[in-house]
C-alpha atoms as a printed R data frame, in Angstrom:
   type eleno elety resid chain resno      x       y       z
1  ATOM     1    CA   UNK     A     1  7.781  -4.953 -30.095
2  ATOM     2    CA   UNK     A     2  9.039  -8.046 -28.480
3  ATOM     3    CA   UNK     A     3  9.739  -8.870 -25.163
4  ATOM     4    CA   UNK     A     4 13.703 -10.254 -24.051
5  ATOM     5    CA   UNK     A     5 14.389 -12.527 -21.524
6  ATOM     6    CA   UNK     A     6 17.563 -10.689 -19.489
7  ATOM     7    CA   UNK     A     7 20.429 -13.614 -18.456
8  ATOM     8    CA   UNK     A     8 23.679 -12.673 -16.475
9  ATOM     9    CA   UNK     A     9 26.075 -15.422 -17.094
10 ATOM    10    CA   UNK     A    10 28.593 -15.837 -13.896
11 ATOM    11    CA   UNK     A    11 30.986 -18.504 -13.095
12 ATOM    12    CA   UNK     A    12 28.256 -20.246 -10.560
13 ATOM    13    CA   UNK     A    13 25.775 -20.114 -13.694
14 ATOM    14    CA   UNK     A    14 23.060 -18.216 -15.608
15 ATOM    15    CA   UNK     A    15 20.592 -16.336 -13.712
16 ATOM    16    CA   UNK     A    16 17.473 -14.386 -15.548
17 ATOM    17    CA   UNK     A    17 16.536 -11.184 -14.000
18 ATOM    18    CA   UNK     A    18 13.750 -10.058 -15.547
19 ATOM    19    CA   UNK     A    19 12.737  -8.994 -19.045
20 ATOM    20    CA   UNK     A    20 12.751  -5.857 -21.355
21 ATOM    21    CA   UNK     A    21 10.445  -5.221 -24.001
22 ATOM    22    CA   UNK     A    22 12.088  -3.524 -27.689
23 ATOM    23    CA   UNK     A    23 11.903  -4.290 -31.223
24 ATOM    24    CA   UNK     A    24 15.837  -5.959 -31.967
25 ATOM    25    CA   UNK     A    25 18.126  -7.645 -29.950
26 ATOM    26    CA   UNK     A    26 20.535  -4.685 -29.715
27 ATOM    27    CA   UNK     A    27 17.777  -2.096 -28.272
28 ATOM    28    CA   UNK     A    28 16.962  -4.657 -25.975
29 ATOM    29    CA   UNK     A    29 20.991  -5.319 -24.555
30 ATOM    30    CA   UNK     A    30 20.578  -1.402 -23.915
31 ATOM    31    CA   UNK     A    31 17.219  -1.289 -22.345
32 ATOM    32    CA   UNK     A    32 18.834  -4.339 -19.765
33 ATOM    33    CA   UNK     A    33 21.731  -2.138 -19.295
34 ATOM    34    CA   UNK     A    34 19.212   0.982 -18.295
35 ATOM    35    CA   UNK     A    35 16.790  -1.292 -16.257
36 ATOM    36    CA   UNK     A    36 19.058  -4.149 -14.825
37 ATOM    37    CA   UNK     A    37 22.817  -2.090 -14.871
38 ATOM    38    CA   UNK     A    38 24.445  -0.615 -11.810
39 ATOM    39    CA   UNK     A    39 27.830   1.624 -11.526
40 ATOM    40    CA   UNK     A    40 30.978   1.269  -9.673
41 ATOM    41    CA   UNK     A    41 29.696   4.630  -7.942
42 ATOM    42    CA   UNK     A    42 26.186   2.815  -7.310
43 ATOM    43    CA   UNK     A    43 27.921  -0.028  -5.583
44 ATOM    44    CA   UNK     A    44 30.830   1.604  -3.883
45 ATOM    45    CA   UNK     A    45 27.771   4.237  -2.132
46 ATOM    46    CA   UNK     A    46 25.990   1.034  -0.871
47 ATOM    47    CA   UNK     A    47 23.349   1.748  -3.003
48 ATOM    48    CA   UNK     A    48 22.603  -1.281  -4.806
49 ATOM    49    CA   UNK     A    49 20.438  -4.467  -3.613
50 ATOM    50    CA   UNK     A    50 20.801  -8.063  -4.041
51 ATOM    51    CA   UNK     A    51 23.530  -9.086  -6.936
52 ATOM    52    CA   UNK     A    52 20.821 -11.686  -8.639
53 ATOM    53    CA   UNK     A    53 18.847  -8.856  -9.255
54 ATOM    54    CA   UNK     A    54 21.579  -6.700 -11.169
55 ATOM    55    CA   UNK     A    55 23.757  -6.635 -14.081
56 ATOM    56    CA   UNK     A    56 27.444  -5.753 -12.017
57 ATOM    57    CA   UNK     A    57 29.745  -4.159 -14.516
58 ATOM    58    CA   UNK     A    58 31.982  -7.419 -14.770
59 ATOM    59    CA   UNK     A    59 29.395  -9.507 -15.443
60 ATOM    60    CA   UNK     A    60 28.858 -10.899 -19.033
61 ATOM    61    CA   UNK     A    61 24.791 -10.585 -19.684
62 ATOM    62    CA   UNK     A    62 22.252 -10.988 -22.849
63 ATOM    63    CA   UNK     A    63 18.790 -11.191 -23.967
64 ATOM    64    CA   UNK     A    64 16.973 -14.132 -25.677
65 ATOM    65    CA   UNK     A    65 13.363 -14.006 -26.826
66 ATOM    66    CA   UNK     A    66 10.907 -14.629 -24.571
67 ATOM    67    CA   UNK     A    67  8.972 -17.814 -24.673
């Protein structure tokens, strides 16, 4: 296992939001998505917090090792 560094790339710049922990690259762009992701449901219900902390679904996002 190896942990990911999770980066959301927006027009002001990249943010990292935390990390996930999975063997490839591609397990680790899904566990983001289940840990960091939030729905148009989730946002249009008020239910989601503070945007740096989130992967929207229009924003462009991956994972690099962590150092």
């Amino acid at each position: 296992m190896k942990d990911w560094s999770v980066r959301i790339h927006r027009q002001e710049g990249s943010i990292t939001v935390g990390q996930v922990t999975e063997r490839n690259e591609a397990l680790a762009r899904c566990a983001a998505l289940a840990r960091y992701g939030v729905s148009e449901e989730e946002i249009a219900a008020g239910e989601v917090g503070a945007k740096d902390s989130a992967i929207y679904p229009d924003d462009e996002f991956g994972v690099v090792p962590a150092a």
